[in-house]
Coordinates of C-alpha atoms and ligand atoms in Angstrom, one line a residue:
X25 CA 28.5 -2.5 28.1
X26 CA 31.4 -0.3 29.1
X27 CA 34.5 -1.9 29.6
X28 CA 36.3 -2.5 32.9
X29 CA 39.5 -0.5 33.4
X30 CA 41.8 -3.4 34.7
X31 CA 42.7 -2.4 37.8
X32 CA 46.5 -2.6 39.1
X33 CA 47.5 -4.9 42.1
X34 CA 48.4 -1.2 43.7
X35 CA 46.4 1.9 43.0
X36 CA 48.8 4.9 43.7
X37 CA 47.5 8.2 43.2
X38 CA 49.6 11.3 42.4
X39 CA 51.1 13.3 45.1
X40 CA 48.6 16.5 43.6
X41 CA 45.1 13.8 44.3
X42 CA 46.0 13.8 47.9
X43 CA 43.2 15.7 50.1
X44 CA 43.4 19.0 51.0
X45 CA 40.9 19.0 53.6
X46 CA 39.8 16.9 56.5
X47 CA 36.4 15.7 56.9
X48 CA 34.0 15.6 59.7
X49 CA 31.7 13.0 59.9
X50 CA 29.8 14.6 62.5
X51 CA 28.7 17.6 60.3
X52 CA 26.3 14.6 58.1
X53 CA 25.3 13.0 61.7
X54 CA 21.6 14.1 62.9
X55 CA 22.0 12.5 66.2
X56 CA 25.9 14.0 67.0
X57 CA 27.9 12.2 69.4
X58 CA 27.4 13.3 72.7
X59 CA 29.2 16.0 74.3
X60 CA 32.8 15.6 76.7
X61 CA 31.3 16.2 80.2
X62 CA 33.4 17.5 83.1
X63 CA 33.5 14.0 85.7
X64 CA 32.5 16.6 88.6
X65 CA 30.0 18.7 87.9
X66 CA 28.9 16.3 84.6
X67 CA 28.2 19.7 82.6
X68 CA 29.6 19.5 78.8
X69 CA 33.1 21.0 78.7
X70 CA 33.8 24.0 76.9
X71 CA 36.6 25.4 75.3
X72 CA 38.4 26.8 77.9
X73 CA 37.7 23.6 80.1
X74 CA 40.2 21.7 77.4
X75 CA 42.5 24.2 76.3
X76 CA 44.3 23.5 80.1
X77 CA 44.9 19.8 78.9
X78 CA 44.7 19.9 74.8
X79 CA 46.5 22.4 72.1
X80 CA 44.2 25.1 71.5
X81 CA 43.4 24.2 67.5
X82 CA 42.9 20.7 68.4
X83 CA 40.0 21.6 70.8
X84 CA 38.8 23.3 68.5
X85 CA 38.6 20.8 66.1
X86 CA 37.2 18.3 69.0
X87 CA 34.1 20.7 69.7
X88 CA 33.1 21.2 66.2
X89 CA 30.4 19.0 65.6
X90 CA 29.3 21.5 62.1
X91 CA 32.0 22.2 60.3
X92 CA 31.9 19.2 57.5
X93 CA 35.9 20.5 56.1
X94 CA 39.0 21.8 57.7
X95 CA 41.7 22.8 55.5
X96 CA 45.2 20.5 56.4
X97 CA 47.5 23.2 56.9
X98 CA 50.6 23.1 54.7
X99 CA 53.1 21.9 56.8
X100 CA 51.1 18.9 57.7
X101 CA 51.0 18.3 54.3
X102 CA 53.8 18.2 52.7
X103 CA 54.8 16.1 55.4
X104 CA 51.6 13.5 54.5
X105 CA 53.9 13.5 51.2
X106 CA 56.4 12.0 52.4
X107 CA 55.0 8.7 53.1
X108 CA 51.7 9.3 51.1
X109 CA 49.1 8.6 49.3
X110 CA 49.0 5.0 50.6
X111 CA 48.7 2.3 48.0
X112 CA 45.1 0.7 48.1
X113 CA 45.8 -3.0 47.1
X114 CA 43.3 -5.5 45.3
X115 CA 44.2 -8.6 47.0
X116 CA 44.3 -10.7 44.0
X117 CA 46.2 -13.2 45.4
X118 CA 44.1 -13.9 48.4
X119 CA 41.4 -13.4 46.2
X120 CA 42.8 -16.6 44.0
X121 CA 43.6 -18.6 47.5
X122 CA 40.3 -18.2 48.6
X123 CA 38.4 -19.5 45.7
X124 CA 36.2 -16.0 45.7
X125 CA 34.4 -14.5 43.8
X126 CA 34.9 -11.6 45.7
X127 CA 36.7 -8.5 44.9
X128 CA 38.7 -7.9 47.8
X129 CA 40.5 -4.0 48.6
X130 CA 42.7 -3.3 51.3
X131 CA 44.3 0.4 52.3
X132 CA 47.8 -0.3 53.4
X133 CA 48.9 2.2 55.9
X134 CA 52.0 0.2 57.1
X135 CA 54.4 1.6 54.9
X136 CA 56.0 4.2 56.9
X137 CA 58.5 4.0 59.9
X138 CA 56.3 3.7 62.6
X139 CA 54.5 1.0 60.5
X140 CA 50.6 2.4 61.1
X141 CA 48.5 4.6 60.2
X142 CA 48.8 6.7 63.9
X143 CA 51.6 8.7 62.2
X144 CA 48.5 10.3 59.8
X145 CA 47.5 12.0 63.6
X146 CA 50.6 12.4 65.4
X147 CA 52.0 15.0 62.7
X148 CA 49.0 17.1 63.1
X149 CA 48.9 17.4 66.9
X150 CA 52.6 17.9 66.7
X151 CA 51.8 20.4 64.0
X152 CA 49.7 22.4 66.6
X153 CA 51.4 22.4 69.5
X154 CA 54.4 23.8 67.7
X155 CA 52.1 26.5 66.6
X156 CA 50.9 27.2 70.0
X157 CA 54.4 27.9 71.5
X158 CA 54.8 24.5 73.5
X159 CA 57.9 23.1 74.8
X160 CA 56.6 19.3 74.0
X161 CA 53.3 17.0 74.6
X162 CA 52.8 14.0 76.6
X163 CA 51.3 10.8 75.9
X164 CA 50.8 6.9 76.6
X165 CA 51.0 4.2 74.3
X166 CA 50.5 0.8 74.4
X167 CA 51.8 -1.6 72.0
X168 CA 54.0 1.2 71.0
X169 CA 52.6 2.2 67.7
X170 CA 51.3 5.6 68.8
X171 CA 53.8 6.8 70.7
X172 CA 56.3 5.9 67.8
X173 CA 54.4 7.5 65.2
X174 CA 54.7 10.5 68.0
X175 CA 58.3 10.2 68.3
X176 CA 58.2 10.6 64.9
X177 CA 56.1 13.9 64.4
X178 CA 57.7 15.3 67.4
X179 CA 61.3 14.9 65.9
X180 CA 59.9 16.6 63.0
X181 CA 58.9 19.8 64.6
X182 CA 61.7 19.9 67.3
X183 CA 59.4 19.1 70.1
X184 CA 59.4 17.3 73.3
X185 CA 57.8 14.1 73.8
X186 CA 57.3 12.2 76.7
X187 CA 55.6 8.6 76.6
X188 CA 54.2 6.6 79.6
X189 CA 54.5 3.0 77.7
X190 CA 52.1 0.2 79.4
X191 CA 54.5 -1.7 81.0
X192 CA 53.5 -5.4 79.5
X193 CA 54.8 -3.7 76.0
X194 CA 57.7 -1.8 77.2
X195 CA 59.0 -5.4 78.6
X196 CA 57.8 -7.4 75.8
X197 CA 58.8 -4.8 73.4
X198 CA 62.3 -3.2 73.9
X199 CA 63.1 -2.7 69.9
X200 CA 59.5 -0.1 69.8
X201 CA 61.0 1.6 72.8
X202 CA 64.6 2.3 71.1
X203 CA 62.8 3.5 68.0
X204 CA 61.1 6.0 69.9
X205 CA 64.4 7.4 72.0
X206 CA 65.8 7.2 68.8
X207 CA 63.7 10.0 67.8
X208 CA 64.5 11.5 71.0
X209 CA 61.4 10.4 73.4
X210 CA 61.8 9.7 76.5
X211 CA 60.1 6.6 77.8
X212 CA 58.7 5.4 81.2
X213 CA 56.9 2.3 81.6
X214 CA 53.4 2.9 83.2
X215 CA 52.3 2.2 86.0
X216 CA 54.9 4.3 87.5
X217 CA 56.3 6.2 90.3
X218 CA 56.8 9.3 88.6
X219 CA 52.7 10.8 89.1
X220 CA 50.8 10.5 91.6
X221 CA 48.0 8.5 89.8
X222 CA 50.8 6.2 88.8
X223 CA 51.6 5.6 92.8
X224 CA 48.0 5.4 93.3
X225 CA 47.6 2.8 90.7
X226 CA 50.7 0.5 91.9
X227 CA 49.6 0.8 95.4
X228 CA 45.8 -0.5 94.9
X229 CA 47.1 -3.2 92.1
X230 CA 50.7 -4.4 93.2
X231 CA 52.6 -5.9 90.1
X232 CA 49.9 -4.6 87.7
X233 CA 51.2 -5.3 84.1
X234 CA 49.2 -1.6 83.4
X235 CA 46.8 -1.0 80.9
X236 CA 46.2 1.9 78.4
X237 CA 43.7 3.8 81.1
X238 CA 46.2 4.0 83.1
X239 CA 49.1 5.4 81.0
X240 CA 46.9 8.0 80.3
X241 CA 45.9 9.2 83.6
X242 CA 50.0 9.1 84.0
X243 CA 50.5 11.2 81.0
X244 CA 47.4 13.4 81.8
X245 CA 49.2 14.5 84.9
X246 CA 52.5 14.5 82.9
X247 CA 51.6 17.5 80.9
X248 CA 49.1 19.3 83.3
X249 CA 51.9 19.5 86.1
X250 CA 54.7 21.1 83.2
X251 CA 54.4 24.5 82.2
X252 CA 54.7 24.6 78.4
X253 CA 53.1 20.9 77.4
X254 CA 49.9 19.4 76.6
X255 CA 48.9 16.0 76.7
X256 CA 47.9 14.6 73.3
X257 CA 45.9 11.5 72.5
X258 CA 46.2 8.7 69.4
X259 CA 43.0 7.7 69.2
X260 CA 39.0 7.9 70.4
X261 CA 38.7 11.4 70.3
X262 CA 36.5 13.6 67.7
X263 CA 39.8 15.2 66.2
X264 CA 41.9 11.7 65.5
X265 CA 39.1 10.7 63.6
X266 CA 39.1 13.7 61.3
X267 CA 42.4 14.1 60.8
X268 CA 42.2 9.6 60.3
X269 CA 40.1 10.8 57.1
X270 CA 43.3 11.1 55.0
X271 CA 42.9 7.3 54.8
X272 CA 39.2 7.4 53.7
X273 CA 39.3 10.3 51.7
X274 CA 42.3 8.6 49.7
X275 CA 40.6 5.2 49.6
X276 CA 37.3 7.1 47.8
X277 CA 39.3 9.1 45.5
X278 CA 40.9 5.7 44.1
X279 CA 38.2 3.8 43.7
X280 CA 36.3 6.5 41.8
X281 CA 39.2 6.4 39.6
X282 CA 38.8 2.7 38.9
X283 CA 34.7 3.4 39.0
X284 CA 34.6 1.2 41.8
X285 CA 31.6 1.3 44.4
X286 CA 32.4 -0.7 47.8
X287 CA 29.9 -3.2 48.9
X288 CA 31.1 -4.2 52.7
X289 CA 33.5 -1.8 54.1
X290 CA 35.9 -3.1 57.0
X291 CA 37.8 -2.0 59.9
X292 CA 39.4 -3.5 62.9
X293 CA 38.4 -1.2 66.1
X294 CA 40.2 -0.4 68.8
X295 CA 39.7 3.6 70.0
X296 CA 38.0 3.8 66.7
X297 CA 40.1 6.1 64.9
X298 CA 41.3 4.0 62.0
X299 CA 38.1 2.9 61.1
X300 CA 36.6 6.5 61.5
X301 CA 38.7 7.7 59.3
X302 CA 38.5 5.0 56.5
X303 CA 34.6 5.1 57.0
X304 CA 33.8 9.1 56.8
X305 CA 33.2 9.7 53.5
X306 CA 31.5 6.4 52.7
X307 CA 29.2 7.4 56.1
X308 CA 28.8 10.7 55.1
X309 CA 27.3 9.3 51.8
X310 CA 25.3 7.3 54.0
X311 CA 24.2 9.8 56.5
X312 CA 22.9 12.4 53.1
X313 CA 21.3 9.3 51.6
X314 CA 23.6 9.0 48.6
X315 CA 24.5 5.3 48.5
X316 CA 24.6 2.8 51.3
X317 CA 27.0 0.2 52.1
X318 CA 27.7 -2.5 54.6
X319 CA 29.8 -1.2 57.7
X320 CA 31.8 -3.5 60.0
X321 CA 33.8 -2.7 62.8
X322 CA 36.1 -6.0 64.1
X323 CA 36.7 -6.0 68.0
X324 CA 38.6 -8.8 70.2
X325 CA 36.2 -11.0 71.8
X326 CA 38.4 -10.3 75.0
X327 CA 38.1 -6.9 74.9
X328 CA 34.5 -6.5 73.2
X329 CA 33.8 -2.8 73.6
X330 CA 30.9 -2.8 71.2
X331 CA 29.2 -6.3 71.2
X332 CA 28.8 -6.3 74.8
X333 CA 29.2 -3.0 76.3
X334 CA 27.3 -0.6 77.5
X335 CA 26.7 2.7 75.8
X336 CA 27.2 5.5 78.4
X337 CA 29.2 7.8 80.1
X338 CA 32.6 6.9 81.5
X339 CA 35.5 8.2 81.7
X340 CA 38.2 7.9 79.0
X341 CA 41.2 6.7 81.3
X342 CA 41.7 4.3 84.7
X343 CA 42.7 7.0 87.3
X344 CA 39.8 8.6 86.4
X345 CA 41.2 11.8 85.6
X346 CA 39.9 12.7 82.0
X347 CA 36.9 13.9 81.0
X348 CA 33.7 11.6 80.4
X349 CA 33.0 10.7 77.3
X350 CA 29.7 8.7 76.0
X351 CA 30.3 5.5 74.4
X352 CA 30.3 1.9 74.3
X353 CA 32.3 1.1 77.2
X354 CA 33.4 -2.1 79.6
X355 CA 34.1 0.6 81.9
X356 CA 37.1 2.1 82.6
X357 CA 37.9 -0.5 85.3
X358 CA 38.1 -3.1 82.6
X359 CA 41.3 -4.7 82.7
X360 CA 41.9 -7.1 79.9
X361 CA 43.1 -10.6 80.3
X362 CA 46.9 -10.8 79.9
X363 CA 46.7 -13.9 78.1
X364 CA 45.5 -11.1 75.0
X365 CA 48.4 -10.4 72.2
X366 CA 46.2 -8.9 69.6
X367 CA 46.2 -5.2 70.5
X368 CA 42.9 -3.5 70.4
X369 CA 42.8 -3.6 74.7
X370 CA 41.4 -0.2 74.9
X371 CA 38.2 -0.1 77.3
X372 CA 35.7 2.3 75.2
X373 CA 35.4 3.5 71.9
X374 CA 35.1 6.7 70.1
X375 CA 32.0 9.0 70.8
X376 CA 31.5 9.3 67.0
X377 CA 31.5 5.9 66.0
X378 CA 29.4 4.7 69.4
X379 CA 26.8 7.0 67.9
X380 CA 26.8 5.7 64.6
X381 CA 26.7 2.0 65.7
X382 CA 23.7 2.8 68.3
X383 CA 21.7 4.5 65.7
X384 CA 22.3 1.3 63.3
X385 CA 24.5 2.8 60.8
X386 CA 27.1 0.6 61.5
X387 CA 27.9 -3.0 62.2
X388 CA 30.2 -5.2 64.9
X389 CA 31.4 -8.2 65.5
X390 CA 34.1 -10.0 67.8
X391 CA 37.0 -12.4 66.7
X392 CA 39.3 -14.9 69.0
X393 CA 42.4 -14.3 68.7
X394 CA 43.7 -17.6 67.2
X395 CA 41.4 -16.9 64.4
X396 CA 42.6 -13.9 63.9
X397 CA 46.8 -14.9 63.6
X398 CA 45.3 -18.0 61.9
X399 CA 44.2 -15.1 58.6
X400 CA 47.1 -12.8 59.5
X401 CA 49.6 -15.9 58.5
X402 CA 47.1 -16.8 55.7
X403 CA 47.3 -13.5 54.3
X404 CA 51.2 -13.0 54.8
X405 CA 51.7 -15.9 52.6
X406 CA 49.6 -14.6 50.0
X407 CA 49.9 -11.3 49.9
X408 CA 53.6 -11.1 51.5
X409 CA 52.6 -8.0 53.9
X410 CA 53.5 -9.2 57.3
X411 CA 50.7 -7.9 59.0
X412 CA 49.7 -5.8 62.7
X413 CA 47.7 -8.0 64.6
X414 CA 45.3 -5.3 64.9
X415 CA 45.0 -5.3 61.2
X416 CA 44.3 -8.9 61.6
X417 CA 41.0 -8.3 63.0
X418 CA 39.8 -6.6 59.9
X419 CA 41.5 -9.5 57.6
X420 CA 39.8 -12.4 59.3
X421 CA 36.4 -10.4 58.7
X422 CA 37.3 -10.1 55.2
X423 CA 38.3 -13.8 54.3
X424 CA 35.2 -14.8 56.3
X425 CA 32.9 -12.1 53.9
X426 CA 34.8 -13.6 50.6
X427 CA 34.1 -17.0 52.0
X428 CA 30.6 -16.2 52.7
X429 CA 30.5 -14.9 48.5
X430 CA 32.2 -18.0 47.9
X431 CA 29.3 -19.8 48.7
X432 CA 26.2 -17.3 47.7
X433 CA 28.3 -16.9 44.1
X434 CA 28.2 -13.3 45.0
X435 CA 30.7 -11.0 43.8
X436 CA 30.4 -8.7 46.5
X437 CA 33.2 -5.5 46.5
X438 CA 35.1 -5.7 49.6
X439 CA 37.3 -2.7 51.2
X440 CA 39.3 -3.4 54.5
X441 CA 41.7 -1.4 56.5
X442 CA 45.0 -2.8 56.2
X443 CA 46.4 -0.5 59.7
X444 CA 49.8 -1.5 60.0
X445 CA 52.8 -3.9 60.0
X446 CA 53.3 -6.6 62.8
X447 CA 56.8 -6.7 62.6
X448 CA 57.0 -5.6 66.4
X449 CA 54.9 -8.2 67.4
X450 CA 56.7 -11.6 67.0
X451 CA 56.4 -12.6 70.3
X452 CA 52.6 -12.8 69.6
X453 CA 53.2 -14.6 66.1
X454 CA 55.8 -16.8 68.3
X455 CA 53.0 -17.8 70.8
X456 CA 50.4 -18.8 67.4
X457 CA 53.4 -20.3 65.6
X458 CA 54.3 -22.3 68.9
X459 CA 50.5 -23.4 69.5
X460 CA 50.4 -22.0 72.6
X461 CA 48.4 -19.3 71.6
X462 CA 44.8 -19.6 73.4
X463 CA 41.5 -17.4 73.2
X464 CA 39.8 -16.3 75.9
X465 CA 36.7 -15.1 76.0
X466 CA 35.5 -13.0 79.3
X467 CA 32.2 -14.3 81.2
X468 CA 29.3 -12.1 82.7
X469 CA 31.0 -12.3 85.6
X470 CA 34.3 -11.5 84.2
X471 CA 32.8 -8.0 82.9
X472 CA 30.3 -7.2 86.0
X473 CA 33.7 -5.5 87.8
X474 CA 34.0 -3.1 84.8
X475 CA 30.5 -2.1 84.9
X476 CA 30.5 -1.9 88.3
X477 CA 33.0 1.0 87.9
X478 CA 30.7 3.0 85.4
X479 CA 30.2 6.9 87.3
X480 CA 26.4 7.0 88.6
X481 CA 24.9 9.8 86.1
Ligands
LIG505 C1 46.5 1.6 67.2 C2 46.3 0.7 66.1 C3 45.0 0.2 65.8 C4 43.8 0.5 66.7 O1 43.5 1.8 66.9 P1 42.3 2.5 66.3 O2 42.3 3.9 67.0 O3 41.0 1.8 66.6 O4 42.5 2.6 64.9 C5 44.9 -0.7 64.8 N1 45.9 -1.1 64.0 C6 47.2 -0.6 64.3 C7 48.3 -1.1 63.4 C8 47.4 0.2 65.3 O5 48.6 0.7 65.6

């Protein structure tokens, strides 16, 4: 029998093994997501129907459903170099704690200032619109990661960068919003008075607390109303997920290192684009028929895009403003409940990974929120990453999975996608650590007004 290398509590790999290309998942898929449909006329949108709202290269890169590689230009990356490779970690602490025999993985992607992986995006789309010409980009964020990590980017390449911040986080989180000026963004919190859709918004939902839909409507009109910006996006969309591959491409190269074959693969899902991009290789092995492994995509059960909604076309965005996109949707009138800290509060979920979970490829399942701070705090202790609540998703999935080996004696491989760090979110771990934390879990009832506002196709 051939030996085992021991493997390292943190598998680095050398600057030279990071990837050189992107990949596209979508070039494997035989059922491709579908196509971005203009909301009027609902016929698919072509090149020049984006190119008025998106940088050139990057709709390029959204409408190719073919090409499986795309080079990353230099620039992006010797810029991934500077906070890449991420470490994959074997949890053998939590491992120990749990009593497993389990091998548990996780991809950190926290260790960089905007604390997520979102950065692994923002540099690229900065990367383009600098190429194009532009004066700056628009965008929204939510809990703040994204528009950091664009704050970031956009420092970098001496752009502009204006973010709509849902105004919940804005006032719960002043410290994200003086990181991003820092970089030089300027910040308004959405809904606001500065669009149109923002006026329409505050007058049909007085005192609205916002939601992501609608800070991108904001931002939408933002950048289409300014000559010299586009409006860029942090998540869902075809080109977040390829250039989210970094993580999954990275993730493969180290375990083949270690000769290391995952079993169950993990992500928490919010857009999609995290666990797009630590899934695509392993899928694409998948899709050709190489190897197979156990998928898992980890939603809030107050915000359970996949579990229970519907797959079909809707638009990306509240104001109604953005294209339509098919996916598994609670419809873009779906406003989640405020009593939700966790992140992940996005209505839909990307095309590509809707596909792959209708045509079985992939697995989902929801978590309550106390459950999930309950592994988050588990986890910190152990492991001493203080972890993103989002991440948290994928960890209580994890410890449940080990727990499950635990009993079956199986020493199953686990990989899970450690997104980000949660130290911006205290007020959240205040609320668990206070007990007032509660879960809330929508009815029937509670969802029908978000279906209600599907578009008739
Ligand atoms: C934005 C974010 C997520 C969720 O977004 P996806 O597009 O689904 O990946 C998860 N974790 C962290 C830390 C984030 O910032």
């Amino acid at each position: 029998m051939m030996e085992e290398k021991k493997i390292p509590y943190k598998i680095y790999l050398e600057e030279s093994e990071l990837p050189k290309q992107w990949y596209n998942v979508r070039a494997d898929m035989k059922n491709k997501p579908a196509p971005l449909l203009n909301p009027g006329t609902k016929e698919p949108l072509k090149f020049e129907d984006l190119t008025p709202i998106f940088c050139e290269e990057l709709v390029k890169q959204e409408l190719d459903d073919t090409t499986a590689y795309f080079d990353i230009p230099d620039e992006i990356l010797d810029y991934y170099k500077t906070y890449r490779p991420s470490p994959l970690c074997r949890a053998y602490n939590l491992e120990k704690a749990l009593g497993t025999p389990a091998k548990i993985y996780y991809k950190f992607e926290g260790n960089n200032t905007s604390g997520s992986h979102k950065l692994n995006s923002a540099i690229a789309q900065a990367y383009y619109a600098k190429k194009q010409g532009l004066k700056g980009v628009t965008t929204e964020t939510g809990a703040g990661q994204w528009g950091t990590a664009l704050s970031m980017a956009c420092a970098h390449f001496d752009l502009d960068c204006k973010v709509y911040m849902v105004k919940v986080s804005y006032e719960q989180k002043p410290f994200r919003r003086e990181v991003m000026r820092t970089y030089g963004a300027s910040v308004t919190p959405s809904p606001s008075e500065t669009t149109n859709v923002g006026k329409k918004i505050l007058e049909e939902h007085p005192g609205t607390t916002g939601s992501l839909g609608c800070a991108i409507s904001e931002a939408v009109e933002a950048a289409t109303t300014r000559e010299g910006y586009r409006y860029v996006l942090g998540s869902v969309l075809n080109q977040v997920l390829l250039h989210q591959s970094v993580i999954g491409l990275e993730t493969k190269t180290a375990l083949d290192k270690y000769g290391v074959t995952p079993d169950i693969i993990i992500g928490c899902a919010g857009g999609g684009s995290n666990l797009g991009g630590l899934i695509s290789p392993f899928m694409g092995e998948k899709l050709r028929g190489e190897k197979d492994y156990e998928i898992i995509a980890v939603e809030p059960a107050s915000c359970p895009s996949f579990t229970r909604g519907r797959f079909a076309y809707d638009f990306c965005d509240t104001g109604k403003v953005c294209p339509l996109a098919k996916m598994y949707t609670l419809g873009s009138g779906f406003i989640p409940s405020p009593n939700h800290a966790g992140g992940l509060r996005y209505h839909g979920m990307s095309s590509i990974l809707s596909q792959l979970y209708h045509d079985g490829l992939m697995k989902a399942v929801s978590v309550e929120q106390t459950e999930v701070f309950e592994a988050a705090e588990r986890f910190a202790r152990v492991e001493g990453i203080l972890p993103a609540p989002e991440s948290a998703h994928a960890i209580r999935v994890a410890i449940d999975e080990a727990l499950k080996c635990r009993e079956t004696g199986e020493e199953k491989t686990i990989v899970f996608g450690l997104t980000g760090t949660g130290y911006f979110d205290m007020v959240a771990y205040e609320k668990y650590n206070n007990g007032e934390m509660s879960d809330y879990i929508p009815t029937d009832e509670d969802l029908q007004p978000g279906f209600d506002s599907l578009p008739p196709m």
